[in-house]
mmCIF file of C-alpha atoms and ligand atoms in Angstrom:
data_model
loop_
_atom_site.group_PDB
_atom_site.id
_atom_site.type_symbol
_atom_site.label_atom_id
_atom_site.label_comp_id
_atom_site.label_asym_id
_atom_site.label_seq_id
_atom_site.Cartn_x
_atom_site.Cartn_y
_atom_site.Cartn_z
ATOM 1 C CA UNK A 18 -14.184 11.566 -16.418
ATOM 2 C CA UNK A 19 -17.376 10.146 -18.167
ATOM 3 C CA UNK A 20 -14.926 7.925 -19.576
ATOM 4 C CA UNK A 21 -13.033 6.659 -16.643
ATOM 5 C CA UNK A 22 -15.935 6.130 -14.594
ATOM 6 C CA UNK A 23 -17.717 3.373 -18.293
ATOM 7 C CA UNK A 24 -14.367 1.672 -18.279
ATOM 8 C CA UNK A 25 -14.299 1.387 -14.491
ATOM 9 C CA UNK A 26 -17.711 -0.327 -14.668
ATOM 10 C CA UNK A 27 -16.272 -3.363 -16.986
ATOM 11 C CA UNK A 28 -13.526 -3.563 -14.864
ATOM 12 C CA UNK A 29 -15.150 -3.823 -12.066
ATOM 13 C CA UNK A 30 -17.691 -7.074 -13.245
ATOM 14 C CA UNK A 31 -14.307 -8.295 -13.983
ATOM 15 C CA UNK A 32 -12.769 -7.966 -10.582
ATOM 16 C CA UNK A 33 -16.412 -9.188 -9.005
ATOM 17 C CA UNK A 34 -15.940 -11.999 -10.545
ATOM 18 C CA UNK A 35 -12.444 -12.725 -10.161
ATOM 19 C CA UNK A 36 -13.033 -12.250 -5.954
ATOM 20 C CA UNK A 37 -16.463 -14.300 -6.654
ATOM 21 C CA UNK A 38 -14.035 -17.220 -8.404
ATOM 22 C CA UNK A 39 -11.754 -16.556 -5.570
ATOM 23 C CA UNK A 40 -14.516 -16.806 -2.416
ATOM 24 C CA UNK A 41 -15.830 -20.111 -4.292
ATOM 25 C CA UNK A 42 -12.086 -21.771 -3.936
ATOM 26 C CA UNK A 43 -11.047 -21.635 -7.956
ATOM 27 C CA UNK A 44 -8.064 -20.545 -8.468
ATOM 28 C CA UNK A 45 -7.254 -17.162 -10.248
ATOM 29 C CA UNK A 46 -6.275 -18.136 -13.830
ATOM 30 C CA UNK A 47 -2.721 -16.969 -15.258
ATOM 31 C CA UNK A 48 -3.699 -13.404 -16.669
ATOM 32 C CA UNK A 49 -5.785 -12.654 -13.380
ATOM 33 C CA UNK A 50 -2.425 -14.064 -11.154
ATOM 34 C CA UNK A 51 -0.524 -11.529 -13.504
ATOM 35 C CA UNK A 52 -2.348 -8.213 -12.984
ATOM 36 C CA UNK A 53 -2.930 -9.151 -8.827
ATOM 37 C CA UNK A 54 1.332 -9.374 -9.441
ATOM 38 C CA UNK A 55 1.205 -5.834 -11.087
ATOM 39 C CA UNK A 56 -1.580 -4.384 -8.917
ATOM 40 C CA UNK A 57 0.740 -5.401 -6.033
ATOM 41 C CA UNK A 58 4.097 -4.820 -6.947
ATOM 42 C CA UNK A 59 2.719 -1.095 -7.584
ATOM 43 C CA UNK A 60 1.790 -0.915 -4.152
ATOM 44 C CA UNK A 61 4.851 -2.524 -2.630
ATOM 45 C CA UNK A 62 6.690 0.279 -4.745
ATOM 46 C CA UNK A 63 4.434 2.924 -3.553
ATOM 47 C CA UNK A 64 3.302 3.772 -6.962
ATOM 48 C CA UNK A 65 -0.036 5.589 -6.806
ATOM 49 C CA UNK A 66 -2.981 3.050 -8.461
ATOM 50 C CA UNK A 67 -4.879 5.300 -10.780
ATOM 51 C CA UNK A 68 -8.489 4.562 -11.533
ATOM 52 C CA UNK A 69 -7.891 3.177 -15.298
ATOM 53 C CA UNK A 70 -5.524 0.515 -13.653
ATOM 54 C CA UNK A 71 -6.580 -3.246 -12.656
ATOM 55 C CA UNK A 72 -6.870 -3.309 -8.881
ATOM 56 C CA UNK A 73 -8.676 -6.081 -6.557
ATOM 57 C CA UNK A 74 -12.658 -5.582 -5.939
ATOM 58 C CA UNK A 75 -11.914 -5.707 -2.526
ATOM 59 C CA UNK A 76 -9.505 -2.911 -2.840
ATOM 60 C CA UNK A 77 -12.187 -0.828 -4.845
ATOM 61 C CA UNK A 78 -15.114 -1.778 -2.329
ATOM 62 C CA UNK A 79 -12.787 -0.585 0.670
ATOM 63 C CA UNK A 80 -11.918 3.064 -1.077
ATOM 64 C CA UNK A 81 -15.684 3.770 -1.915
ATOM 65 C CA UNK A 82 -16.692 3.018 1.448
ATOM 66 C CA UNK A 83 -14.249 4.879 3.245
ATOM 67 C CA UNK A 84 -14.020 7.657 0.907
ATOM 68 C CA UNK A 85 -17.871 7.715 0.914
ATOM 69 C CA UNK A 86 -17.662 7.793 4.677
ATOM 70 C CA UNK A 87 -15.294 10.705 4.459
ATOM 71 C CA UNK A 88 -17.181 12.756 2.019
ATOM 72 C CA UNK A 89 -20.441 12.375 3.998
ATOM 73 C CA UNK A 90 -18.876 13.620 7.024
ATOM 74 C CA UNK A 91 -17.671 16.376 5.856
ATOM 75 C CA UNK A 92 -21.094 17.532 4.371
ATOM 76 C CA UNK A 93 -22.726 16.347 7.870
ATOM 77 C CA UNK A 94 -20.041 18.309 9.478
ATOM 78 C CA UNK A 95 -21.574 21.287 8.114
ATOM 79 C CA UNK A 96 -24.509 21.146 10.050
ATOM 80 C CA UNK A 97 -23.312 21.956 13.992
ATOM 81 C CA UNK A 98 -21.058 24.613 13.226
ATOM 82 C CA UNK A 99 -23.589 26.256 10.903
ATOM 83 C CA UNK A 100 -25.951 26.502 13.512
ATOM 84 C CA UNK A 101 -23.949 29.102 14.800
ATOM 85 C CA UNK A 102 -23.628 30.945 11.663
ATOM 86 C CA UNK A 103 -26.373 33.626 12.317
ATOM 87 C CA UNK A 104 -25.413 33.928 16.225
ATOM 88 C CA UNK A 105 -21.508 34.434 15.746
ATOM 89 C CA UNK A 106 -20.378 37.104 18.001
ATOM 90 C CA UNK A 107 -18.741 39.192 15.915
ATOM 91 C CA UNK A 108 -18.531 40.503 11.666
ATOM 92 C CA UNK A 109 -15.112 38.466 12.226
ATOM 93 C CA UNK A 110 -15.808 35.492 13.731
ATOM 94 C CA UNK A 111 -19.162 35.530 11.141
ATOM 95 C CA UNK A 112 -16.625 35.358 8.351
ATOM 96 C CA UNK A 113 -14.357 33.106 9.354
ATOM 97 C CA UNK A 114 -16.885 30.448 9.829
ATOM 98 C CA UNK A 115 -19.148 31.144 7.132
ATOM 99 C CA UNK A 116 -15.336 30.049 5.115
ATOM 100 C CA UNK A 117 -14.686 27.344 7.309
ATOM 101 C CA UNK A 118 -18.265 25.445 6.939
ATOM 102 C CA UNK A 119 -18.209 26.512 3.123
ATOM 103 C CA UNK A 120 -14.559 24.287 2.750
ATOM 104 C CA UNK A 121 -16.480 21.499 4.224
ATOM 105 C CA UNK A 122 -18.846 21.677 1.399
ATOM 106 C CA UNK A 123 -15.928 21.520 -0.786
ATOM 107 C CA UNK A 124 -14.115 18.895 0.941
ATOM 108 C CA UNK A 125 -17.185 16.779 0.383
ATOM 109 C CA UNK A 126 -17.419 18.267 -3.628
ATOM 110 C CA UNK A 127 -13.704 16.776 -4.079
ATOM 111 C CA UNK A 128 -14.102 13.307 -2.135
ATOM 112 C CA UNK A 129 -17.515 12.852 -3.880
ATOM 113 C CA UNK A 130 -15.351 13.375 -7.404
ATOM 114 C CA UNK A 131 -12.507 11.185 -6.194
ATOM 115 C CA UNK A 132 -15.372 7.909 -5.337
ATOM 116 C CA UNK A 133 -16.801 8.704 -9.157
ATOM 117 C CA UNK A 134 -13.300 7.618 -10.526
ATOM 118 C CA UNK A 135 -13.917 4.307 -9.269
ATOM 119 C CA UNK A 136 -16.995 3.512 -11.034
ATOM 120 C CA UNK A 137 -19.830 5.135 -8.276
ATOM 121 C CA UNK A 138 -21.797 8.097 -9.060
ATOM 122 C CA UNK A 139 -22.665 11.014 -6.497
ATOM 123 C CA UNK A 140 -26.318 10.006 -6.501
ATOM 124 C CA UNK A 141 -25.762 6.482 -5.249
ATOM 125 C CA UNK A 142 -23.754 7.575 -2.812
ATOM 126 C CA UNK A 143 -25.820 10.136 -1.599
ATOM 127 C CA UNK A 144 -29.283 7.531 -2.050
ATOM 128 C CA UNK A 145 -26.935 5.256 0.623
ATOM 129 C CA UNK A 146 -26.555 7.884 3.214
ATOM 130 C CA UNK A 147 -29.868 9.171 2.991
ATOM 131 C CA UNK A 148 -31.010 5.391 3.214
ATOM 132 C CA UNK A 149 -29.097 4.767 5.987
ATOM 133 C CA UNK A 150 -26.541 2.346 4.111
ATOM 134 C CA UNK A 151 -23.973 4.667 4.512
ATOM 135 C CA UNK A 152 -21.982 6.094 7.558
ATOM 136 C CA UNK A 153 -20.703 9.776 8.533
ATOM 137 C CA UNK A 154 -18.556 10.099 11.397
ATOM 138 C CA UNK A 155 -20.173 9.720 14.559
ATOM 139 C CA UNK A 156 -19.005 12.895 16.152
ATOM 140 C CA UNK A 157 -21.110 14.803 14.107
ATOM 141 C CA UNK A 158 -24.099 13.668 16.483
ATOM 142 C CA UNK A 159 -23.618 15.488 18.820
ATOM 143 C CA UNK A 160 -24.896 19.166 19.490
ATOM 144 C CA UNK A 161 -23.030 22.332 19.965
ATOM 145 C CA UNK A 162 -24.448 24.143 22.736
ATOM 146 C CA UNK A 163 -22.559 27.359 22.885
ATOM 147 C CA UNK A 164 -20.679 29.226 20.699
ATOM 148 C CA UNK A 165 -16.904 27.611 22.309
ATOM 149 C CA UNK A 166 -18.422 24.677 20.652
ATOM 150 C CA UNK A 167 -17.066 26.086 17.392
ATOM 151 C CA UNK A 168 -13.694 26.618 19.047
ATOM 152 C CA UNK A 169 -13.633 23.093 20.616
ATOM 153 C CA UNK A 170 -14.526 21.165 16.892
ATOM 154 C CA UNK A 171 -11.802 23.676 14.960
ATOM 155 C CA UNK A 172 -9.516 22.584 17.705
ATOM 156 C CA UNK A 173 -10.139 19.318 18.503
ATOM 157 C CA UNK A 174 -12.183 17.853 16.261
ATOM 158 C CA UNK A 175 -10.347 19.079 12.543
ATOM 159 C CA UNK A 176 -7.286 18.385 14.877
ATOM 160 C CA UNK A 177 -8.146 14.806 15.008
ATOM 161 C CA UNK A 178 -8.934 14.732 11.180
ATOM 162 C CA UNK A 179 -5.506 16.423 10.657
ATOM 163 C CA UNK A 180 -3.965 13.657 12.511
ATOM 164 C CA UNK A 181 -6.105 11.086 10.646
ATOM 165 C CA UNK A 182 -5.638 12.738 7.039
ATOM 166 C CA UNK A 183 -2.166 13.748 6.608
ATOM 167 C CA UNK A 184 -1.189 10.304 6.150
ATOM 168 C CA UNK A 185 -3.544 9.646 3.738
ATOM 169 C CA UNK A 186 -1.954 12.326 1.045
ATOM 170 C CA UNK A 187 0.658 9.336 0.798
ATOM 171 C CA UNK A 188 -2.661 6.776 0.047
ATOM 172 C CA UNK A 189 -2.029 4.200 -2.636
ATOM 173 C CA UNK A 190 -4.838 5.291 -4.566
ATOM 174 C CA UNK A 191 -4.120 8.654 -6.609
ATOM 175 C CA UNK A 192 -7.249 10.038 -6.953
ATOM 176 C CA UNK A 193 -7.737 10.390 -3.113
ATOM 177 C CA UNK A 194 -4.345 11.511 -2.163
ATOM 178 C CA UNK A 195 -4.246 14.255 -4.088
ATOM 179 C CA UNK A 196 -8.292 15.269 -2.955
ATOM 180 C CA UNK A 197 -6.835 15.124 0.415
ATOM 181 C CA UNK A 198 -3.537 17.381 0.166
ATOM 182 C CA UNK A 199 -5.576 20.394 -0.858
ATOM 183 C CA UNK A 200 -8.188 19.276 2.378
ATOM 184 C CA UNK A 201 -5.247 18.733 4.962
ATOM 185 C CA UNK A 202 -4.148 22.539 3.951
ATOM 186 C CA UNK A 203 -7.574 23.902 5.150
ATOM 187 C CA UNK A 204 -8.175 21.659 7.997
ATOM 188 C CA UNK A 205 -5.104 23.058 9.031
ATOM 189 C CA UNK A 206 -6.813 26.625 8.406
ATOM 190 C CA UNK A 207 -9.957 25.184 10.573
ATOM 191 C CA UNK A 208 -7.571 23.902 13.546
ATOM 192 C CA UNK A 209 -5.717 26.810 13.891
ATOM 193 C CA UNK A 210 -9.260 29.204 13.705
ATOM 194 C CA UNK A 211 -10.843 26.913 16.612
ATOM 195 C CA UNK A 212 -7.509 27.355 18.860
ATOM 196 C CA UNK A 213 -7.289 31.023 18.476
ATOM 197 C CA UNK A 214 -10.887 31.277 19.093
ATOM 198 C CA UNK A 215 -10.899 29.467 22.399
ATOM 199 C CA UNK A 216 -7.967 30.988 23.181
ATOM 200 C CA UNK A 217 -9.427 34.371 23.584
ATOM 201 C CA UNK A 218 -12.792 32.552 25.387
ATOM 202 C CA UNK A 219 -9.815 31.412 28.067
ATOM 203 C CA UNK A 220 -8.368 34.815 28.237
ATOM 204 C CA UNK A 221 -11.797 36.225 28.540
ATOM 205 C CA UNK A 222 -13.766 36.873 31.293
ATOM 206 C CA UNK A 223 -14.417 34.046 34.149
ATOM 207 C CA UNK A 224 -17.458 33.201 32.123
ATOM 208 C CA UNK A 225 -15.749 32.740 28.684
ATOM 209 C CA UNK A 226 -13.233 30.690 30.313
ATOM 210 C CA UNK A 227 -15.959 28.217 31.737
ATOM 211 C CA UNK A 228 -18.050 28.226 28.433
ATOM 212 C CA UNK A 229 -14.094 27.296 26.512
ATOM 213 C CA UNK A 230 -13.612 24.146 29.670
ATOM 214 C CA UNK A 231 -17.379 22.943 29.274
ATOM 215 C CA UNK A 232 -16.530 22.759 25.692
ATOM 216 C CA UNK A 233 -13.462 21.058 25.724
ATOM 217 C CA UNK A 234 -14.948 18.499 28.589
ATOM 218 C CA UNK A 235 -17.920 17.445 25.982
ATOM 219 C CA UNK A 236 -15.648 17.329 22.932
ATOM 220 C CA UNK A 237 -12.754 15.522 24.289
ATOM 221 C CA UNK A 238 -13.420 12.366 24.321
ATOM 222 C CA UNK A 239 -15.462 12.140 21.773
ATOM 223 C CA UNK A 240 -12.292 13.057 19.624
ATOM 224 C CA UNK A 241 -10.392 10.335 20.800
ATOM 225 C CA UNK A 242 -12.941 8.276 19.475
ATOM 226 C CA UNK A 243 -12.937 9.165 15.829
ATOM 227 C CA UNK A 244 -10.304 7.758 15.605
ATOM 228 C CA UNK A 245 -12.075 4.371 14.955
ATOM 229 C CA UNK A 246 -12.113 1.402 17.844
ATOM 230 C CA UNK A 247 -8.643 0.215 19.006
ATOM 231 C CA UNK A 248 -6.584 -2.289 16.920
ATOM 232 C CA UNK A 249 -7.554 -5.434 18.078
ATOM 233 C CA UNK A 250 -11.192 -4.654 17.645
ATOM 234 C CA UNK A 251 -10.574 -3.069 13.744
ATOM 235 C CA UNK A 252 -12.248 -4.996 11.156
ATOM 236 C CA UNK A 253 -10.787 -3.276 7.803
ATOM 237 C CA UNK A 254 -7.448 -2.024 9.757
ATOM 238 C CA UNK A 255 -5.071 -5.116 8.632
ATOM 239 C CA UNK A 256 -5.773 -5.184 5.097
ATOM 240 C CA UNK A 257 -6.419 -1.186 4.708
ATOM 241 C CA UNK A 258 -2.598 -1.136 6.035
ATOM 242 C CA UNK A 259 -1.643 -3.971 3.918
ATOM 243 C CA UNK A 260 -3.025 -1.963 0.315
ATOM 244 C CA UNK A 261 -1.228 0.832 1.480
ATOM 245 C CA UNK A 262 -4.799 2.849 1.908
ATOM 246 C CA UNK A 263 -4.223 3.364 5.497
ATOM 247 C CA UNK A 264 -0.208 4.435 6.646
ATOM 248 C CA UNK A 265 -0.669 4.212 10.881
ATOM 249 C CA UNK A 266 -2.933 1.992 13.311
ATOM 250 C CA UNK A 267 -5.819 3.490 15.352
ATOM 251 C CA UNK A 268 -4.150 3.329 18.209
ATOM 252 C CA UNK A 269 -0.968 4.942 16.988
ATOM 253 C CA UNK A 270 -2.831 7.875 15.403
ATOM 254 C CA UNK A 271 -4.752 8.555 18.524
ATOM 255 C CA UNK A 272 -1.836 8.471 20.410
ATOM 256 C CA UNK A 273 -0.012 11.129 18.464
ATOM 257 C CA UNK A 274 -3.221 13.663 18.878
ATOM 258 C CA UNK A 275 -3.231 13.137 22.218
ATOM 259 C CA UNK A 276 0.753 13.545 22.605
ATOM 260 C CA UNK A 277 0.462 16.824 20.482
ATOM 261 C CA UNK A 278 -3.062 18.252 22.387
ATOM 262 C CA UNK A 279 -1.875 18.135 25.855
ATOM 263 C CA UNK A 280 0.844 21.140 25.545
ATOM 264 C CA UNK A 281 -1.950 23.004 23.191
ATOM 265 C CA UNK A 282 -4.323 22.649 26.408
ATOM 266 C CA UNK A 283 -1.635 23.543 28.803
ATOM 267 C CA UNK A 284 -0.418 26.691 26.208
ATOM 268 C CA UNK A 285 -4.765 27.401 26.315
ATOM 269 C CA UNK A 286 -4.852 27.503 29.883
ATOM 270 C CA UNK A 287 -7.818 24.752 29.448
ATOM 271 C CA UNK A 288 -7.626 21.146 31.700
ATOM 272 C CA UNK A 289 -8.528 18.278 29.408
ATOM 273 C CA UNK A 290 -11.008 16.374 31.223
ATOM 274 C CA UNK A 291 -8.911 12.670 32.164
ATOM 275 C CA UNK A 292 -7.486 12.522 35.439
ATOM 276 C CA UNK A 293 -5.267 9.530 34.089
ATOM 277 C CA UNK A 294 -3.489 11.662 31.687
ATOM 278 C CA UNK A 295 -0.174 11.692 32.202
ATOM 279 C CA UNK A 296 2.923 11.574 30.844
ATOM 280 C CA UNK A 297 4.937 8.311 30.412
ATOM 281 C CA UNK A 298 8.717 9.144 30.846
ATOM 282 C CA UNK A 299 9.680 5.305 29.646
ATOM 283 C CA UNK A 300 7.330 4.973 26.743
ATOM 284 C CA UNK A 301 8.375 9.007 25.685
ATOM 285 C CA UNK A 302 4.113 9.359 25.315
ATOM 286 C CA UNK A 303 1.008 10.352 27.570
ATOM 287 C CA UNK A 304 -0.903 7.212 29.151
ATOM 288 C CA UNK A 305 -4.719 8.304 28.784
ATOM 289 C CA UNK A 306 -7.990 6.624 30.465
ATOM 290 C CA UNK A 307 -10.296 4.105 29.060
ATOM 291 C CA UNK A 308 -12.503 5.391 26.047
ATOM 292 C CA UNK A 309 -16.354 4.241 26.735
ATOM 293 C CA UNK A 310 -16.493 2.091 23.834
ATOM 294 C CA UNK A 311 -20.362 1.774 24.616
ATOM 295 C CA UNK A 312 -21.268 5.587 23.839
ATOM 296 C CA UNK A 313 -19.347 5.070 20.768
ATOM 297 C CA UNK A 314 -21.315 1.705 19.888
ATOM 298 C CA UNK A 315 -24.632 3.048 20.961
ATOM 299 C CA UNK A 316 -23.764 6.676 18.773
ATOM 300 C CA UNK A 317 -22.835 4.365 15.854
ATOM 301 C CA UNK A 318 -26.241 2.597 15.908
ATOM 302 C CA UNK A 319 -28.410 5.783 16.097
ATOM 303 C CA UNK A 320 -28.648 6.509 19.559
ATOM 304 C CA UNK A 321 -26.593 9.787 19.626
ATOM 305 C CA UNK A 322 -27.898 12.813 20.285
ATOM 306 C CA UNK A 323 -28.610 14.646 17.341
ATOM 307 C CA UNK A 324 -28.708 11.549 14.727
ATOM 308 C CA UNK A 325 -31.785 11.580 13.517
ATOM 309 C CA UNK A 326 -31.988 15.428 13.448
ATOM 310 C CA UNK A 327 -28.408 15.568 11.159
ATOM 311 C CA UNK A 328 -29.764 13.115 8.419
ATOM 312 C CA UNK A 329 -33.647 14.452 8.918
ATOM 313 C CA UNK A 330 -31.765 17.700 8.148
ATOM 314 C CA UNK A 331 -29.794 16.202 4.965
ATOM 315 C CA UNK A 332 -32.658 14.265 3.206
ATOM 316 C CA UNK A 333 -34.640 18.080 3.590
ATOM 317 C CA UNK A 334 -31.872 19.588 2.197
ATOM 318 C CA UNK A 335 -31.451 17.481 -0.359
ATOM 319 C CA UNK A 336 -35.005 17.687 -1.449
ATOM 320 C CA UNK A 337 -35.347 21.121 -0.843
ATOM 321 C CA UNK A 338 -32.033 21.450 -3.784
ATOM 322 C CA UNK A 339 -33.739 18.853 -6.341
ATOM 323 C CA UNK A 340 -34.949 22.112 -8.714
ATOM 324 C CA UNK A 341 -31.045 23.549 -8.792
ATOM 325 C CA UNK A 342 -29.767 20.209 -9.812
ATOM 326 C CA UNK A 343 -32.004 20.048 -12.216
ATOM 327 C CA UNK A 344 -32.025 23.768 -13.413
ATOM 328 C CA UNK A 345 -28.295 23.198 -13.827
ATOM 329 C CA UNK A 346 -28.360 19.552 -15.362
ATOM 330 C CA UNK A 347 -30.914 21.823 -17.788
ATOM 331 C CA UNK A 348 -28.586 24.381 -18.443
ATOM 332 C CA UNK A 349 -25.834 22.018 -19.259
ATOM 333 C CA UNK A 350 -28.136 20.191 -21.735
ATOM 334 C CA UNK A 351 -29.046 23.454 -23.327
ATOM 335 C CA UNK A 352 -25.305 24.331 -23.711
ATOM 336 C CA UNK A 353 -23.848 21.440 -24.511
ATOM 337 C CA UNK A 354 -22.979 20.789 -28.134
ATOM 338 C CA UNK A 355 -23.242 17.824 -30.612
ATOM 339 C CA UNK A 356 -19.794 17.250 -30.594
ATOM 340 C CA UNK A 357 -18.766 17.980 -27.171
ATOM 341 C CA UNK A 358 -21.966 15.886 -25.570
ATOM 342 C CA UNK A 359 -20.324 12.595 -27.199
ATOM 343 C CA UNK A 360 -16.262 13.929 -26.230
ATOM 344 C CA UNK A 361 -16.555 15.417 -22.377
ATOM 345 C CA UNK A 362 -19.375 15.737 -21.486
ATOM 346 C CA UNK A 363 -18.972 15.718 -17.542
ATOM 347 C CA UNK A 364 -16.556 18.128 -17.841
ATOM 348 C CA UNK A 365 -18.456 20.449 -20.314
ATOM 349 C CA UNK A 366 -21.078 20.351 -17.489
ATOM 350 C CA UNK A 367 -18.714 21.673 -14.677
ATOM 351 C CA UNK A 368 -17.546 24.193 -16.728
ATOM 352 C CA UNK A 369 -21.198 25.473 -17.483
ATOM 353 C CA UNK A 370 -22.981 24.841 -14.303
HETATM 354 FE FE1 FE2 B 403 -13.123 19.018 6.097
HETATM 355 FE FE1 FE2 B 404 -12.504 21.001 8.714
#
């Protein structure tokens, strides 16, 4: 890994400058034209780029920021759902999230592994989000009130990742797709947990049953809206669909969760909160009602309602884990041998720590 990640770095100056010779109108000379040929006849093929293989800055800077993105949110995502941790109703229901908000963690462990192949480390990525530089998905700003909050994200919001994520197993860049078939098998774990679980809130008594529909009317829409702004308004869409990074538009991939949440609503007993929903017998989908774009601008600067108590939350934790990182980076140093400190030494260190 330690490896992978020095040669990425020289490969990388080489592919700034090649897009810097590229943005300043020189053309690409012959053995730069040939790799760009190789890069993209591996993609055309769909062949899997693997992080020791040439590949276009651009095509690097768009995988650490998304994968960045995706790794923060899923340590973000920890944060609502274990705020109900300690006030789950039953031993159950305890254990079944305590799991659920500990795969996050790991979800976040793998993605943060997968961005180190191409040539980042975990603490710049971290020093971005803590600094602001970096996003996390917006839905994680807002609060969960009651405990069918936990039902609504399983079932809505992991739905929507689901929807988002499956297609990305089939990503041209190896290192991600694999990270993400292992994380589609447990979202699919964490959808499934949140349907049951407001499934027996709607089966409950009249009370439950209100707490499950105030749920689903605050996290409905909000769902839709992870899945990015529509196409015409996408900066990276194009070109993330072009590299083979990205398999399905915005639109179409919100249109599929919508398709597949209206008969799990119906089978929940649950209304989902658009009175234009309906289905469309000559384009075989549901039409749906406008999405407030301007919540999901204003969220997106800062203005949502939990955003500065998720990353004041993250920078503490952080802080508050400096001595184990060290303790462990000690431990490693203590353990590690002559000869395997100069062979593998990242991976002597995850087998220690
Ligand atoms: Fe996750
Ligand atoms: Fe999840």
């Amino acid at each position: 890994m330690a490896a992978v990640t020095a040669d990425q770095t020289t490969q990388s100056t080489s592919g700034t400058a090649k897009a810097a010779g590229r943005a300043a109108g020189t053309a690409p000379d012959a053995a730069d034209a040939a790799r760009l040929a190789v890069f993209e006849a591996a993609v055309a093929a769909d062949d899997r780029i693997e992080p020791r293989d040439w590949m276009p800055e651009a095509y690097r800077a768009t995988l650490v920021r998304q994968m960045a993105q995706h790794a923060h949110s899923e340590i973000i995502g920890m944060q609502p759902e274990a705020n109900w941790i300690t006030r789950a109703p039953s031993l159950r229901r305890k254990a079944i999230l305590m799991a659920k908000v500990q795969d996050e963690a790991g979800h976040g462990l793998y993605l943060y592994s997968a961005a180190e192949t191409l040539g980042t480390s975990r603490e710049e990525l971290l020093d971005k989000l803590h600094a602001g530089r970096q996003r996390y998905s917006s839905i994680f700003n807002y609060p969960t009130l009651t405990w069918a909050d936990v039902g609504a994200i399983g079932w809505l919001v992991d739905g929507a990742a689901i929807t988002n994520q499956v297609p990305l197993c089939r990503c041209s860049y190896g290192p991600y797709a694999r990270a993400m078939v292992r994380i589609c098998k447990e979202e699919s774990f964490h959808q499934r947990q949140g349907y049951e679980l407001l499934l027996a809130l709607s089966r409950g008594t009249e009370a439950q049953h209100a707490m499950a529909q105030d749920a689903v009317d605050r996290w409905w829409w909000p769902s839709l809206m992870m899945f990015g702004p529509p196409d015409d308004a996408s900066s990276h869409s194009e070109q993330s669909m072009a590299w083979k990074i990205k398999r399905h538009s915005n639109d179409e991939l919100r249109q599929r969760f919508v398709d597949i949440c209206v008969p799990q609503a119906e089978a929940l007993g649950l209304t989902l909160p658009d009175p234009d929903l309906r289905w469309n017998e000559e384009r075989g989908q549901h039409d749906f009602g406008a999405i407030d774009w301007t919540e999901f601008q204003e969220v997106l600067k800062g203005n949502g309602p939990c955003n500065e108590q998720r990353i004041t939350q993250r920078r503490r934790a952080h802080e508050e884990g400096a001595w184990v990182r060290d303790a462990a980076a000690a431990y490693a140093a203590k353990h590690t041998t002559p000869s395997t400190r100069t062979a593998q030494p990242a991976q002597h260190v995850e087998e220690t720590a």
